Amino acid sequence: MADPNGFLKHERKTPARRPIPLRLRDWREVYQPFSDDETKTQAARCMDCGVPFCHQGCPLGNLIPEWNELVRLGRWDEASDRLHATNNFPEFTGRLCPAPCEGSCVLGIGDDPVSIKVVEQQIADHAAAAGGLAPRPARTSTGYKVAVVGSGPAGLAAAQQLARAGHTVTVFERDGRIGGLLRYGIPEYKMDSAVLDKRLAQLAAEGVRFITHCQVGTELTAQQLRDGFDATVIATGATVARELDVPGRDLSGVHLAMDYLVQANRVVEGSLDQPEIDAAGKHVVIIGGGDTGADCYGTALRQGAASVTQLDIHAEPPATRDPSTPWPTYPLMLRMSSAHEEGGDRVFGVNSTLLEGTDGQVTGVHLVSGKRIPGGFEPQAGTEAHLRADLVLLALGFTGPERAGLLDELGVRLTDRGVVERDAGYATNVPGVYVAGDAGRGQSLIVWAIAEGRSAAASVDRYLTGRSELPDPLEPSAVALA
Ligand SMILES: Cc1cc2nc3c(=O)[nH]c(=O)nc-3n(C[C@H](O)[C@H](O)[C@H](O)COP(=O)(O)OP(=O)(O)OC[C@H]3O[C@@H](n4cnc5c(N)ncnc54)[C@H](O)[C@@H]3O)c2cc1C
Ligand code: SF4
């Protein structure tokens, strides 16, 4: 039974961010530690509602009121067990999830919602610090071999679930290191890669085999994959970037966001001395108002950009929940990532019309204000403007997975949206081939990638053995079995 007066006694609190001048000098995580006592106080604000809407808000069906209560009582180990029952990687979501659960928290109707995401991260970090990421290898082997292609959160979640069900799992990754966007997309200041490495050690100890530098569809053919494995999970992400179709796109100094972020992350990990694309001393314009753009923003500031401006085609959202997204839906409202308070400018409701340059090098961006309309943008006459730019980063989202190579060779069908077609059990049209994460869903979130990885694993297990005890978060009735 939760503290019935907890939410009356305590205000919502989240961890403080490190001072801006300090954090701009390094790549360490932005948030300061949160004490056990502070976490217990925040967990005590949970009302343990009869109908916990936060469950529906979380794609993993995390059992939020249960672990809030266990944390309030200081029963960290049990809280960790309940959290890990539904989420393989709470240390990732605790740091990186936009927390749709908090948008569904009942307390949020008339007060600030419970700091669910913080409590989740603290439980996970507590467990890791106390050696709680102990391997849980399967007791027996089924003898079945499963290939997982792609090592982002979807592939890793599927691999861990399948290994725990007794299958022999091999994860193939074309990059030199495991982790997908968790490793080379998301900057270190949002999640220290040591957090990822700790979890990978657990998967390896549970028997998951990792093969890097292997582009499946080229270095390993689809036929070899089919011959060598009893089932395959495609978790290759949605890596095809949306392009900007304006004059000047070909100028030097105009780059896709991921080309920029991957290099910056490689420098931070020490595998690259100097990035080819460097914001130091430059006027940087980021076209695209989402998460990827925000990560370019924080990275450019840390590299010492002379100025950073992020352009968003959408109108500036309201400071609080927009009436079009009433509780318990995910609120449309202005979101400030940590990078946005570190300097630079955000410009809303603008479209870029031309990239200008001198001697083949970009020097500026022409833009116009207006209104986003379905399928386009309505410019407002007389609002044309110009921004100086030595580096332009395109962060316009992703259109879907790469088709050439693996998907074509396997004969996997795509939808009209260009993502891998799948049934309710994450099966593709090719028997024994399943899909999880952004490859089938389109560009999305880590929490969804983990949820789909878990669900696809349950389906693969059923395909191989005829039944499965693996929990399936996207099958509501299964949450209770977690
Ligand atoms: C810059 C950026 C920041 C983001 N920030 C956040 C955030 O803060 N919070 C959040 O929730 N979400 C965030 N997202 C979204 C989130 O990272 C993705 O939704 C998630 O990583 C998708 O997971 P995935 O496993 O499907 O694919 P990915 O993480 O993309 O992993 C796919 C992997 O497959 C590999 N691969 C592809 N093809 C092959 C092949 N043929 N053979 C072998 N390997 C292959 C790729 O190299 C890659 O490692 C961000 C996305 C970007 C781009
Ligand atoms: S994974 Fe995301 S939605 Fe689920 S409880 Fe954690 S912060 Fe909330």
XYZ file of C-alpha atoms and ligand atoms in Angstrom:
543
model
C 0.000 0.000 0.000
C 1.528 3.317 -1.085
C 1.801 6.314 1.229
C -1.665 7.858 0.713
C -0.337 11.339 1.462
C 3.008 11.109 -0.343
C 1.995 13.369 -3.205
C 0.660 15.966 -0.734
C 3.891 16.031 1.252
C 6.463 16.061 -1.526
C 6.970 18.038 -4.708
C 8.231 16.526 -7.946
C 11.989 16.682 -8.217
C 14.429 15.468 -10.852
C 18.248 15.338 -10.763
C 20.096 18.625 -11.155
C 22.087 19.202 -14.313
C 25.804 19.938 -14.028
C 26.743 23.640 -14.430
C 26.734 24.566 -18.132
C 30.313 25.953 -18.306
C 31.586 22.684 -16.819
C 29.588 20.287 -18.936
C 30.474 22.089 -22.174
C 34.116 21.283 -21.440
C 33.655 17.517 -21.391
C 31.427 14.705 -22.651
C 30.354 13.348 -19.281
C 26.673 12.788 -18.493
C 24.776 15.999 -17.898
C 22.759 14.868 -14.882
C 24.155 14.812 -11.362
C 23.641 11.825 -9.100
C 20.329 11.546 -7.243
C 20.561 10.172 -3.710
C 18.709 7.097 -2.457
C 16.714 9.293 -0.072
C 15.668 11.690 -2.839
C 14.618 8.740 -4.998
C 12.561 7.217 -2.171
C 10.817 10.557 -1.662
C 9.944 10.778 -5.358
C 8.703 7.171 -5.404
C 6.519 7.999 -2.387
C 4.538 10.457 -4.554
C 3.033 7.500 -6.464
C -0.639 7.036 -5.527
C -0.756 3.327 -6.502
C -3.870 4.025 -8.587
C -6.494 1.323 -8.982
C -6.125 1.702 -12.734
C -2.479 2.640 -13.326
C -2.641 4.518 -16.627
C 1.167 4.765 -16.604
C 1.226 1.015 -17.508
C -0.515 1.779 -20.783
C 1.697 4.812 -21.303
C 4.810 2.629 -21.224
C 5.208 0.425 -24.319
C 6.949 -2.151 -22.122
C 4.073 -2.234 -19.649
C 6.546 -1.462 -16.849
C 4.987 -2.248 -13.462
C 5.551 1.301 -12.244
C 3.468 1.505 -9.039
C 4.946 -1.822 -7.852
C 8.538 -0.679 -8.072
C 7.731 2.799 -6.784
C 6.389 1.208 -3.607
C 9.376 -1.134 -3.248
C 11.754 1.821 -3.625
C 9.791 3.856 -1.074
C 10.381 1.002 1.373
C 14.067 0.745 0.418
C 13.621 -2.772 -1.016
C 15.931 -2.069 -3.972
C 16.631 -5.683 -4.947
C 12.944 -6.537 -5.251
C 12.338 -3.291 -7.137
C 15.076 -4.309 -9.570
C 13.479 -7.741 -10.051
C 10.084 -6.196 -10.841
C 11.669 -3.660 -13.198
C 13.740 -6.258 -15.035
C 10.665 -8.460 -15.384
C 9.424 -6.135 -18.108
C 12.493 -4.209 -19.276
C 15.852 -5.716 -20.267
C 17.657 -2.398 -20.205
C 16.141 0.083 -17.716
C 19.466 1.909 -17.442
C 19.006 2.937 -21.108
C 15.375 3.961 -20.858
C 15.919 5.604 -17.448
C 18.406 7.937 -19.144
C 16.992 8.296 -22.657
C 13.246 7.629 -22.729
C 10.980 10.651 -23.283
C 8.764 9.013 -20.644
C 5.315 8.731 -22.204
C 4.390 7.050 -18.891
C 4.681 10.402 -17.125
C 2.226 11.916 -19.612
C -0.258 9.227 -18.477
C 0.380 9.491 -14.724
C -2.926 10.172 -12.911
C -1.191 12.608 -10.576
C -0.418 14.672 -13.683
C -4.098 15.589 -14.088
C -3.952 18.124 -11.277
C -0.311 18.179 -10.175
C 3.144 17.333 -11.488
C 3.434 13.654 -12.453
C 5.605 11.200 -10.542
C 9.277 11.307 -11.644
C 8.939 7.768 -13.002
C 11.925 7.824 -15.316
C 14.287 8.966 -12.557
C 13.148 6.220 -10.211
C 13.648 3.717 -13.035
C 17.209 4.884 -13.655
C 18.058 4.839 -9.959
C 16.790 1.270 -9.546
C 18.836 0.168 -12.553
C 21.998 1.988 -11.460
C 21.575 0.700 -7.887
C 21.384 -2.846 -9.266
C 24.446 -2.374 -11.483
C 26.485 -0.874 -8.625
C 25.504 -3.726 -6.293
C 26.474 -6.380 -8.848
C 22.811 -6.869 -9.711
C 23.477 -7.376 -13.434
C 24.484 -10.949 -12.692
C 24.113 -13.208 -15.746
C 21.004 -15.383 -15.908
C 22.023 -18.076 -18.393
C 19.467 -20.662 -19.521
C 19.583 -23.963 -17.619
C 19.254 -26.084 -20.735
C 19.924 -25.601 -24.422
C 17.228 -26.148 -27.046
C 19.820 -26.764 -29.749
C 18.216 -24.149 -32.000
C 20.382 -21.422 -33.520
C 19.075 -17.885 -33.988
C 20.752 -15.035 -35.881
C 20.039 -11.454 -34.854
C 21.125 -8.903 -37.454
C 21.812 -5.492 -35.892
C 22.930 -4.701 -32.355
C 20.793 -1.716 -31.379
C 18.319 -1.953 -28.496
C 15.872 -4.083 -30.525
C 18.499 -6.667 -31.496
C 19.993 -6.754 -28.010
C 16.612 -7.222 -26.304
C 15.666 -10.017 -28.721
C 19.071 -11.668 -28.253
C 18.893 -11.620 -24.472
C 15.373 -13.012 -24.359
C 16.174 -15.789 -26.850
C 19.388 -16.767 -25.053
C 17.500 -16.959 -21.756
C 14.997 -19.277 -23.458
C 17.889 -21.656 -24.219
C 18.592 -20.844 -27.867
C 22.086 -20.307 -29.244
C 22.123 -16.672 -30.327
C 24.592 -14.851 -32.582
C 24.324 -11.082 -33.066
C 25.832 -9.762 -36.315
C 26.839 -6.100 -36.468
C 28.456 -4.303 -39.380
C 30.042 -1.660 -37.159
C 33.219 -2.320 -35.215
C 31.395 -2.176 -31.887
C 28.062 -3.331 -30.550
C 25.191 -1.007 -29.624
C 23.633 0.543 -32.749
C 22.447 4.090 -32.135
C 23.143 3.646 -28.423
C 26.852 3.544 -29.288
C 27.388 5.852 -32.260
C 24.219 7.942 -32.547
C 23.386 9.132 -29.050
C 26.124 11.356 -27.608
C 28.099 10.337 -24.557
C 26.750 13.268 -22.525
C 23.270 11.664 -22.688
C 24.465 8.140 -21.818
C 27.994 7.096 -20.867
C 28.948 4.141 -23.059
C 30.277 2.384 -19.936
C 26.581 1.866 -19.072
C 26.119 0.007 -22.373
C 29.311 -2.006 -21.905
C 28.191 -3.291 -18.486
C 24.994 -4.651 -20.017
C 26.834 -6.184 -22.968
C 29.066 -8.066 -20.527
C 25.917 -9.593 -19.030
C 24.630 -10.697 -22.438
C 28.000 -12.213 -23.331
C 28.071 -14.095 -20.023
C 24.596 -15.446 -20.827
C 26.016 -16.963 -23.999
C 25.118 -14.349 -26.635
C 27.839 -14.352 -29.289
C 28.716 -11.042 -30.945
C 30.241 -10.812 -34.421
C 31.242 -7.293 -35.473
C 32.487 -5.921 -38.813
C 29.997 -8.189 -40.557
C 27.560 -6.626 -43.013
C 24.928 -9.296 -43.469
C 23.862 -9.400 -47.106
C 27.475 -8.795 -48.192
C 30.123 -10.380 -45.944
C 27.615 -13.031 -44.937
C 25.007 -13.777 -47.585
C 21.333 -14.188 -46.849
C 21.620 -17.796 -48.031
C 24.417 -18.496 -45.535
C 22.230 -16.986 -42.864
C 19.291 -19.234 -43.787
C 21.536 -22.319 -44.008
C 23.345 -21.669 -40.724
C 20.440 -20.633 -38.499
C 16.965 -21.912 -37.640
C 15.494 -18.406 -37.370
C 16.532 -14.790 -37.976
C 15.572 -11.503 -36.355
C 16.138 -8.425 -38.534
C 16.960 -5.481 -36.245
C 18.857 -3.312 -38.683
C 17.214 -0.011 -37.760
C 15.881 2.729 -40.046
C 19.136 4.146 -41.274
C 18.172 5.811 -44.577
C 18.194 9.547 -43.886
C 15.530 11.877 -45.298
C 17.173 14.293 -47.725
C 16.820 18.032 -48.172
C 15.696 18.867 -51.672
C 16.852 22.477 -52.112
C 19.493 24.101 -54.330
C 22.919 24.029 -52.720
C 22.552 20.608 -51.076
C 25.772 19.508 -52.812
C 27.919 22.271 -51.331
C 30.832 21.295 -49.179
C 30.036 21.755 -45.477
C 26.515 20.300 -45.806
C 26.275 16.916 -44.075
C 23.779 14.377 -42.834
C 23.435 14.488 -39.047
C 24.466 10.863 -38.582
C 27.706 11.339 -40.537
C 28.531 14.106 -38.093
C 27.397 12.369 -34.876
C 29.126 9.047 -35.596
C 32.476 10.795 -36.094
C 32.024 12.857 -32.938
C 31.242 9.714 -30.931
C 34.274 7.932 -32.370
C 36.518 10.784 -31.242
C 35.048 10.580 -27.739
C 35.615 6.804 -27.551
C 39.205 7.298 -28.801
C 38.992 5.390 -32.091
C 39.323 8.563 -34.211
C 41.793 11.411 -33.574
C 40.123 14.240 -35.414
C 36.622 14.407 -36.941
C 36.490 15.316 -40.628
C 33.278 17.201 -39.876
C 34.113 19.520 -37.005
C 31.995 22.380 -35.640
C 34.916 24.120 -33.893
C 34.843 27.853 -34.636
C 32.020 27.494 -37.148
C 28.563 28.945 -37.518
C 26.398 25.836 -37.454
C 22.830 25.586 -38.742
C 20.908 22.400 -37.972
C 17.910 21.765 -40.195
C 15.407 19.596 -38.313
C 13.847 20.148 -34.898
C 13.857 16.633 -33.417
C 16.069 14.551 -31.131
C 18.750 13.973 -33.729
C 18.984 17.712 -34.318
C 19.194 18.329 -30.565
C 22.067 15.839 -30.321
C 23.906 17.706 -33.105
C 23.247 20.919 -31.156
C 24.845 19.685 -27.909
C 27.729 18.101 -29.821
C 28.462 21.281 -31.815
C 28.469 23.359 -28.627
C 30.958 20.946 -27.023
C 33.183 21.100 -30.095
C 33.351 24.900 -29.709
C 31.026 26.163 -32.468
C 30.939 29.943 -32.956
C 27.122 29.768 -33.089
C 24.461 27.059 -33.287
C 20.952 27.535 -34.689
C 18.349 24.779 -34.971
C 15.535 25.230 -37.485
C 12.183 23.544 -36.886
C 9.481 23.465 -39.559
C 6.781 23.112 -36.890
C 5.324 26.045 -34.962
C 6.638 26.456 -31.421
C 4.515 24.204 -29.171
C 2.930 25.614 -26.011
C 4.855 25.498 -22.717
C 2.262 23.182 -21.192
C 0.143 20.323 -22.612
C -1.642 21.342 -25.822
C -5.440 20.755 -25.643
C -5.167 18.566 -28.778
C -3.333 15.951 -26.664
C -5.376 15.648 -23.461
C -4.367 13.383 -20.566
C -3.548 10.430 -20.734
C -2.075 10.835 -24.244
C 1.538 11.856 -24.832
C 1.461 15.647 -24.499
C 2.377 17.961 -27.324
C 4.405 20.675 -25.567
C 7.712 22.485 -25.844
C 10.532 20.138 -24.917
C 13.889 21.462 -23.844
C 16.644 18.950 -24.159
C 19.669 19.625 -21.950
C 21.499 20.943 -25.033
C 18.956 23.708 -25.557
C 19.828 25.423 -22.289
C 23.555 25.394 -23.100
C 23.489 28.219 -25.676
C 22.502 28.610 -29.317
C 19.086 29.422 -30.804
C 15.994 27.557 -31.904
C 13.839 28.984 -34.680
C 10.352 27.537 -35.150
C 7.918 27.619 -38.064
C 10.564 28.038 -40.780
C 11.490 26.213 -43.952
C 14.887 26.363 -45.638
C 14.650 27.303 -49.311
C 18.269 27.577 -50.495
C 21.780 26.821 -49.313
C 24.175 29.424 -50.698
C 27.927 29.137 -51.033
C 31.169 30.550 -52.329
C 33.737 28.450 -54.215
C 31.719 25.323 -53.496
C 31.648 25.876 -49.711
C 28.392 26.620 -47.919
C 28.162 30.140 -46.483
C 24.510 30.547 -45.592
C 20.946 29.289 -45.395
C 17.922 31.096 -46.825
C 14.676 30.497 -44.977
C 11.101 31.597 -44.848
C 8.521 31.579 -42.061
C 5.124 29.996 -42.498
C 2.814 27.194 -41.521
C 3.198 23.434 -41.653
C 0.318 21.932 -43.645
C -0.369 18.258 -44.426
C 2.342 17.113 -46.826
C 4.006 20.525 -47.085
C 4.670 24.048 -45.862
C 2.768 27.281 -46.587
C 5.283 30.170 -46.728
C 4.288 33.605 -45.518
C 5.221 36.334 -48.005
C 7.736 38.908 -46.794
C 9.286 36.712 -44.085
C 12.358 35.599 -46.020
C 15.540 35.585 -43.936
C 19.170 34.559 -44.176
C 21.487 32.883 -41.697
C 25.248 32.684 -41.898
C 26.473 29.068 -41.952
C 29.844 27.341 -42.360
C 28.426 23.960 -41.418
C 24.877 22.767 -42.178
C 23.650 19.549 -40.573
C 20.586 17.800 -41.982
C 18.516 16.148 -39.253
C 15.259 15.575 -41.110
C 14.523 12.077 -39.858
C 14.827 8.695 -41.522
C 12.742 7.107 -44.256
C 13.283 3.429 -43.352
C 15.729 0.519 -43.470
C 18.286 -0.023 -46.231
C 16.761 -2.291 -48.787
C 19.711 -3.321 -50.958
C 21.625 -6.310 -49.648
C 20.017 -8.198 -46.792
C 16.330 -7.327 -47.265
C 16.362 -7.784 -51.040
C 18.342 -11.021 -50.806
C 16.012 -12.471 -48.187
C 12.993 -11.478 -50.272
C 11.426 -9.621 -47.379
C 8.417 -7.499 -48.373
C 8.245 -3.807 -47.465
C 5.155 -1.712 -46.760
C 4.109 1.412 -48.675
C 6.000 3.388 -46.020
C 9.188 1.518 -46.938
C 9.555 -0.394 -43.667
C 9.649 -4.173 -43.291
C 6.135 -5.642 -43.457
C 5.266 -7.819 -40.467
C 2.263 -9.509 -38.910
C 1.052 -9.047 -35.327
C 3.748 -11.490 -34.181
C 6.591 -9.613 -35.920
C 6.912 -12.308 -38.600
C 7.868 -11.148 -42.100
C 6.570 -12.818 -45.264
C 9.634 -15.122 -45.211
C 9.140 -18.137 -42.901
C 11.489 -18.028 -39.902
C 12.427 -14.381 -40.467
C 11.184 -11.838 -37.910
C 11.702 -8.090 -37.518
C 12.016 -5.807 -34.486
C 12.649 -2.126 -33.855
C 13.005 0.729 -36.312
C 13.442 -1.596 -39.341
C 9.764 -2.564 -39.085
C 8.352 0.322 -37.099
C 10.156 3.228 -38.746
C 12.161 5.752 -36.793
C 10.986 5.531 -33.196
C 12.225 5.234 -29.622
C 14.458 2.975 -27.556
C 11.557 1.870 -25.383
C 9.693 0.656 -28.481
C 12.799 -1.081 -29.821
C 13.167 -3.020 -26.555
C 9.443 -3.847 -26.465
C 9.495 -5.114 -30.055
C 12.717 -7.069 -29.448
C 11.029 -8.854 -26.537
C 7.864 -9.525 -28.528
C 9.743 -10.779 -31.583
C 11.774 -13.085 -29.313
C 8.577 -14.608 -27.907
C 7.337 -15.227 -31.463
C 10.632 -16.791 -32.573
C 10.611 -19.034 -29.506
C 7.058 -20.176 -30.376
C 8.067 -20.735 -34.010
C 10.975 -22.948 -32.972
C 9.491 -24.879 -30.074
C 5.724 -24.610 -30.547
C 5.240 -22.660 -27.302
C 6.856 -19.865 -25.326
C 7.053 -18.659 -21.771
C 8.838 -15.498 -22.783
C 6.771 -12.446 -21.860
C 5.383 -10.436 -24.747
C 4.959 -6.767 -23.758
C 2.910 -5.929 -26.811
C 0.393 -8.631 -25.911
C -1.354 -7.029 -22.890
C -2.515 -10.291 -21.327
C 1.098 -11.452 -21.111
C 2.296 -8.629 -18.900
C 0.969 -10.393 -15.843
C 3.213 -13.373 -16.627
C 6.354 -11.203 -16.740
C 20.825 10.775 -33.071
C 19.687 10.008 -32.477
C 19.346 10.225 -31.148
C 18.312 9.510 -30.591
N 17.998 9.749 -29.285
C 17.022 9.035 -28.697
C 16.708 9.228 -27.335
O 17.294 10.075 -26.651
N 15.712 8.452 -26.793
C 15.062 7.509 -27.512
O 14.194 6.816 -26.977
N 15.328 7.311 -28.824
C 16.303 8.049 -29.427
N 16.579 7.842 -30.751
C 15.886 6.755 -31.463
C 16.486 5.396 -31.065
O 17.890 5.487 -30.973
C 16.087 4.319 -32.055
O 14.669 4.275 -32.123
C 16.602 2.933 -31.649
O 18.000 2.937 -31.492
C 16.184 1.871 -32.677
O 16.767 0.664 -32.315
P 17.036 -0.503 -33.369
O 17.673 -1.588 -32.585
O 15.802 -0.784 -34.117
O 18.067 0.093 -34.423
P 19.501 0.792 -34.334
O 19.794 1.309 -32.966
O 19.527 1.759 -35.452
O 20.518 -0.396 -34.634
C 20.573 -1.027 -35.882
C 21.930 -1.681 -36.038
O 21.910 -2.557 -37.164
C 23.166 -2.477 -37.817
N 22.977 -2.954 -39.193
C 22.206 -2.408 -40.167
N 22.240 -3.172 -41.276
C 23.068 -4.210 -41.008
C 23.492 -5.350 -41.755
N 23.087 -5.554 -43.009
N 24.353 -6.225 -41.176
C 24.785 -6.031 -39.890
N 24.397 -4.976 -39.128
C 23.545 -4.084 -39.683
C 23.509 -1.001 -37.718
O 24.907 -0.804 -37.911
C 23.071 -0.695 -36.285
O 24.116 -0.935 -35.359
C 17.606 8.565 -31.358
C 17.916 8.357 -32.703
C 18.953 9.078 -33.266
C 19.309 8.868 -34.702
S 10.554 2.853 -20.252
Fe 9.950 4.986 -20.694
S 7.701 4.889 -20.714
Fe 8.406 3.003 -19.714
S 8.443 3.481 -17.485
Fe 10.503 3.919 -18.290
S 10.483 6.119 -18.762
Fe 8.339 5.434 -18.611
